[in-house]
Structure formats: structure tokens, C-alpha cells
XYZ file of N, CA and C in Angstrom:
375
model
N -26.022 16.178 3.841
C -25.307 15.050 4.369
C -25.208 13.942 3.318
N -26.120 13.936 2.355
C -26.095 12.915 1.317
C -24.820 13.018 0.489
N -24.304 14.229 0.289
C -23.058 14.400 -0.467
C -21.890 13.730 0.244
N -21.850 13.820 1.550
C -20.772 13.202 2.330
C -20.844 11.686 2.183
N -22.051 11.133 2.273
C -22.218 9.677 2.128
C -21.822 9.220 0.731
N -22.183 9.988 -0.285
C -21.810 9.647 -1.659
C -20.289 9.705 -1.832
N -19.673 10.713 -1.258
C -18.217 10.860 -1.343
C -17.518 9.691 -0.655
N -17.984 9.304 0.522
C -17.405 8.163 1.229
C -17.582 6.867 0.430
N -18.711 6.716 -0.205
C -18.953 5.525 -1.033
C -18.001 5.507 -2.230
N -17.782 6.640 -2.854
C -16.863 6.743 -3.989
C -15.435 6.440 -3.557
N -15.000 7.025 -2.459
C -13.640 6.793 -1.963
C -13.458 5.336 -1.573
N -14.490 4.723 -0.985
C -14.421 3.318 -0.596
C -14.236 2.382 -1.780
N -14.648 2.794 -2.964
C -14.527 1.963 -4.154
C -13.244 2.175 -4.935
N -12.373 3.051 -4.452
C -11.125 3.356 -5.167
C -10.054 2.301 -4.902
N -9.179 2.118 -5.881
C -8.012 1.261 -5.681
C -6.968 2.063 -4.914
N -5.931 1.381 -4.456
C -4.871 2.068 -3.710
C -4.191 3.137 -4.559
N -3.967 2.839 -5.826
C -3.309 3.816 -6.696
C -4.199 5.019 -6.952
N -5.502 4.778 -7.146
C -6.427 5.890 -7.360
C -6.517 6.759 -6.108
N -6.550 6.124 -4.954
C -6.632 6.860 -3.699
C -5.368 7.676 -3.454
N -4.217 7.117 -3.782
C -2.953 7.836 -3.634
C -2.937 9.069 -4.535
N -3.380 8.905 -5.776
C -3.438 10.021 -6.713
C -4.418 11.090 -6.206
N -5.555 10.649 -5.661
C -6.540 11.584 -5.111
C -5.944 12.408 -3.981
N -5.220 11.754 -3.067
C -4.628 12.447 -1.920
C -3.612 13.477 -2.395
N -2.789 13.115 -3.389
C -1.799 14.059 -3.914
C -2.476 15.294 -4.497
N -3.513 15.065 -5.290
C -4.220 16.191 -5.909
C -4.938 17.038 -4.866
N -5.494 16.387 -3.845
C -6.160 17.104 -2.757
C -5.166 17.997 -2.024
N -3.986 17.444 -1.725
C -2.953 18.217 -1.039
C -2.505 19.411 -1.867
N -2.359 19.208 -3.186
C -1.937 20.305 -4.059
C -3.001 21.389 -4.140
N -4.253 20.991 -4.326
C -5.324 21.966 -4.504
C -5.553 22.815 -3.261
N -5.552 22.184 -2.085
C -5.862 22.899 -0.862
C -4.618 23.269 -0.048
N -3.445 22.992 -0.618
C -2.168 23.326 0.016
C -2.105 22.836 1.459
N -2.437 21.562 1.633
C -2.368 20.907 2.942
C -1.562 19.630 2.792
N -1.275 19.008 3.914
C -0.603 17.724 3.869
C -1.403 16.731 4.701
N -1.473 15.481 4.233
C -2.252 14.454 4.917
C -1.402 13.659 5.886
N -0.186 14.138 6.181
C 0.694 13.434 7.111
C 0.114 13.502 8.517
N 0.319 12.437 9.271
C -0.174 12.391 10.644
C 0.614 13.377 11.504
N -0.041 14.045 12.440
C 0.680 14.980 13.302
C 1.670 14.243 14.189
N 2.779 14.889 14.483
C 3.827 14.297 15.310
C 3.631 14.744 16.747
N 3.648 13.787 17.664
C 3.495 14.104 19.083
C 4.871 14.379 19.664
N 5.204 15.639 19.850
C 6.516 16.027 20.350
C 6.638 15.703 21.836
N 5.593 15.890 22.603
C 5.645 15.687 24.042
C 5.868 14.223 24.411
N 5.458 13.285 23.584
C 5.574 11.862 23.893
C 7.035 11.432 23.949
N 7.843 11.915 23.041
C 9.283 11.698 23.021
C 9.734 10.266 23.237
N 10.816 10.072 24.004
C 11.429 8.763 24.200
C 10.542 7.766 24.935
N 9.667 8.208 25.805
C 8.810 7.286 26.548
C 7.913 6.499 25.609
N 7.347 7.150 24.606
C 6.492 6.467 23.648
C 7.285 5.484 22.820
N 8.500 5.828 22.459
C 9.342 4.928 21.677
C 9.668 3.676 22.474
N 9.890 3.799 23.764
C 10.190 2.647 24.605
C 8.988 1.713 24.707
N 7.800 2.264 24.821
C 6.593 1.450 24.896
C 6.383 0.698 23.593
N 6.591 1.365 22.461
C 6.422 0.717 21.166
C 7.418 -0.405 20.969
N 8.641 -0.259 21.471
C 9.663 -1.284 21.309
C 9.314 -2.538 22.097
N 8.630 -2.400 23.230
C 8.269 -3.538 24.055
C 7.146 -4.349 23.417
N 6.187 -3.679 22.793
C 5.062 -4.365 22.171
C 5.539 -5.145 20.951
N 4.992 -6.347 20.807
C 5.341 -7.160 19.648
C 4.584 -6.648 18.432
N 5.270 -6.603 17.323
C 4.659 -6.109 16.090
C 3.637 -7.117 15.590
N 2.407 -6.649 15.324
C 1.379 -7.544 14.821
C 0.833 -7.119 13.459
N 1.338 -6.015 12.934
C 0.951 -5.563 11.602
C 2.208 -5.382 10.768
N 2.168 -5.905 9.551
C 3.343 -5.889 8.697
C 2.996 -5.300 7.338
N 4.006 -4.725 6.686
C 3.876 -4.208 5.328
C 4.706 -5.083 4.409
N 4.140 -5.421 3.247
C 4.861 -6.194 2.236
C 5.303 -5.203 1.168
N 6.625 -5.066 0.987
C 7.195 -4.090 0.067
C 7.799 -4.823 -1.128
N 7.367 -4.463 -2.332
C 7.948 -5.007 -3.557
C 9.199 -4.196 -3.866
N 10.351 -4.843 -3.791
C 11.631 -4.170 -4.039
C 11.993 -4.170 -5.519
N 11.600 -5.211 -6.243
C 11.904 -5.312 -7.670
C 11.181 -6.489 -8.283
N 10.939 -6.413 -9.605
C 10.177 -7.456 -10.283
C 11.042 -8.627 -10.724
N 12.326 -8.428 -10.871
C 13.179 -9.507 -11.355
C 13.009 -9.720 -12.845
N 13.331 -10.917 -13.304
C 13.284 -11.220 -14.736
C 11.890 -11.582 -15.229
N 11.013 -12.012 -14.339
C 9.682 -12.485 -14.731
C 8.614 -11.463 -14.352
N 8.674 -10.297 -14.975
C 7.785 -9.196 -14.613
C 6.310 -9.547 -14.832
N 6.004 -10.258 -15.900
C 4.605 -10.609 -16.193
C 4.046 -11.511 -15.094
N 4.841 -12.488 -14.640
C 4.395 -13.378 -13.565
C 4.176 -12.586 -12.277
N 5.056 -11.649 -12.012
C 4.935 -10.830 -10.797
C 3.668 -9.978 -10.879
N 3.366 -9.416 -12.037
C 2.148 -8.619 -12.214
C 0.918 -9.478 -11.928
N 0.922 -10.713 -12.422
C -0.205 -11.622 -12.178
C -0.375 -11.889 -10.683
N 0.719 -12.118 -9.987
C 0.644 -12.396 -8.552
C 0.185 -11.150 -7.790
N 0.659 -9.974 -8.181
C 0.233 -8.731 -7.527
C -1.271 -8.555 -7.684
N -1.791 -8.840 -8.860
C -3.243 -8.731 -9.081
C -4.004 -9.743 -8.230
N -3.399 -10.912 -8.019
C -4.018 -11.937 -7.187
C -4.036 -11.517 -5.715
N -2.960 -10.914 -5.263
C -2.818 -10.544 -3.856
C -3.636 -9.301 -3.509
N -3.579 -8.285 -4.350
C -4.261 -7.009 -4.077
C -5.609 -7.023 -4.799
N -6.681 -7.129 -4.034
C -8.012 -7.207 -4.631
C -8.400 -5.885 -5.287
N -9.089 -5.980 -6.403
C -9.588 -4.801 -7.094
C -8.568 -4.071 -7.936
N -7.410 -4.657 -8.140
C -6.357 -4.001 -8.905
C -6.454 -4.437 -10.362
N -6.547 -3.484 -11.267
C -6.604 -3.778 -12.681
C -5.217 -4.053 -13.239
N -5.173 -4.478 -14.490
C -3.904 -4.825 -15.126
C -2.971 -3.619 -15.187
N -3.481 -2.466 -15.586
C -2.648 -1.272 -15.702
C -2.103 -0.841 -14.333
N -2.972 -0.863 -13.319
C -2.537 -0.468 -11.980
C -1.469 -1.417 -11.455
N -1.667 -2.724 -11.676
C -0.685 -3.718 -11.225
C 0.639 -3.527 -11.957
N 0.573 -3.266 -13.255
C 1.793 -3.049 -14.044
C 2.525 -1.803 -13.544
N 1.794 -0.719 -13.312
C 2.398 0.517 -12.807
C 3.022 0.305 -11.425
N 2.348 -0.472 -10.596
C 2.857 -0.759 -9.263
C 4.159 -1.543 -9.334
N 4.211 -2.559 -10.189
C 5.407 -3.390 -10.330
C 6.552 -2.579 -10.933
N 6.266 -1.784 -11.950
C 7.311 -0.988 -12.599
C 7.800 0.160 -11.712
N 6.997 0.578 -10.756
C 7.367 1.677 -9.872
C 8.059 1.214 -8.598
N 8.478 -0.041 -8.553
C 9.102 -0.597 -7.341
C 10.328 0.225 -6.967
N 10.636 0.393 -5.717
C 10.030 -0.235 -4.541
C 8.722 0.447 -4.133
N 7.706 -0.361 -3.920
C 6.375 0.112 -3.540
C 5.752 -0.875 -2.554
N 4.919 -0.383 -1.627
C 4.200 -1.300 -0.743
C 3.075 -2.001 -1.501
N 2.993 -3.299 -1.319
C 1.924 -4.084 -1.943
C 0.768 -4.239 -0.960
N 1.081 -4.650 0.256
C 0.096 -4.783 1.325
C 0.589 -3.989 2.527
N -0.338 -3.357 3.219
C 0.025 -2.578 4.397
C -0.817 -3.010 5.581
N -0.173 -3.112 6.744
C -0.833 -3.426 8.009
C -1.633 -4.724 7.935
N -0.973 -5.794 7.512
C -1.609 -7.109 7.463
C -0.984 -7.999 8.531
N -1.652 -9.100 8.834
C -1.146 -10.056 9.817
C 0.129 -10.715 9.306
N 0.906 -11.240 10.236
C 2.197 -11.834 9.892
C 2.046 -12.987 8.900
N 1.059 -13.865 9.125
C 0.897 -15.006 8.226
C 0.496 -14.570 6.816
N -0.350 -13.543 6.698
C -0.735 -13.026 5.381
C 0.456 -12.383 4.685
N 1.281 -11.674 5.448
C 2.470 -11.036 4.873
C 3.460 -12.086 4.385
N 3.667 -13.131 5.174
C 4.593 -14.196 4.779
C 4.078 -14.948 3.555
N 2.763 -15.201 3.491
C 2.181 -15.890 2.343
C 2.344 -15.060 1.076
N 2.082 -13.753 1.176
C 2.229 -12.873 0.013
C 3.690 -12.814 -0.426
N 4.606 -12.734 0.538
C 6.033 -12.702 0.222
C 6.448 -13.978 -0.509
N 5.978 -15.121 -0.019
C 6.323 -16.400 -0.646
C 5.817 -16.472 -2.089
N 4.577 -16.030 -2.312
C 4.015 -16.049 -3.670
C 4.808 -15.137 -4.607
N 5.133 -13.938 -4.131
C 5.862 -12.985 -4.967
C 7.277 -13.479 -5.268
N 7.944 -14.047 -4.258
C 9.298 -14.562 -4.487
C 9.283 -15.763 -5.427
N 8.241 -16.577 -5.331
C 8.103 -17.721 -6.235
C 7.953 -17.245 -7.680
N 7.314 -16.088 -7.865
C 7.136 -15.527 -9.204
C 8.396 -14.819 -9.690
N 9.382 -14.649 -8.807
C 10.655 -14.035 -9.229
C 10.889 -12.638 -8.718
N 10.018 -12.138 -7.847
C 10.150 -10.768 -7.343
C 11.066 -10.731 -6.123
N 11.623 -9.558 -5.889
C 12.395 -9.303 -4.673
C 11.470 -8.560 -3.712
N 11.255 -9.136 -2.507
C 10.253 -8.628 -1.583
C 10.829 -8.513 -0.184
N 10.369 -7.514 0.567
C 10.740 -7.403 1.974
C 9.472 -7.206 2.802
N 9.528 -7.665 4.045
C 8.412 -7.504 4.981
C 8.914 -6.656 6.137
N 8.194 -5.587 6.410
C 8.596 -4.670 7.497
C 7.475 -4.540 8.484
């Protein structure tokens, strides 16, 4: 059981980019997919319930860096904790990419404002 705890500790210390790379390699090696299963039986009834509920989690998507890429990289590093310079640069250059996922509305709006102030094109979904 100690191996499982060590593995969880290692995964917990990974950045988003490292974790994404790990998942891709895991899927390739074991020929599986980490996609969530689709509930076919739920159908339209589940969609109607979701539409009624107010959205309380938002994703901040970087659409483009604009002319001030260095400033945008600095802001991305400020917003995403634990992100190194190379990871932030790769994230900005690989746009469109999610910067923050499942955050509160006020945090998403604050991040969007900071990124747009730095010259980036950003969307909140």
C-alpha cells in the first residue's frame, strides 16, 4: 500500500502540463482512455436538469497571446501556481488552451481581466 501512497504523492506534486503528459503516456501504454463514461440512459432529462441549474464553475481559456507574449507568460505564471517558465511558455504558445478549470466566477473574471490587461485574448466558459 506504501507504493500507492507514494504514487499519489508524486501525482499530487505534478503541474498541469506534466499530468497531461502522464495521462497521454498512460493511455498509450495500456491502450485505455481516461475519458469519463457517457450515460446513455440519462438522455434529454439530464440535459434539462443541467440547463436549469446555474453554472458555478468556469474555465478560463487562453485563445491567443497577442503582441505582448512575455507579459502574458508572466501573468500565466502568476495565475497558475507551480508553473515554471518553460511550462508557462509552452502553454501560451500552444493556445488555445485552458488556463484555469472549474473555478468560481469571480476568480475566472479576475484571471480574465489580468490576462486581457497583459494583451491576451481570453474566453470564460
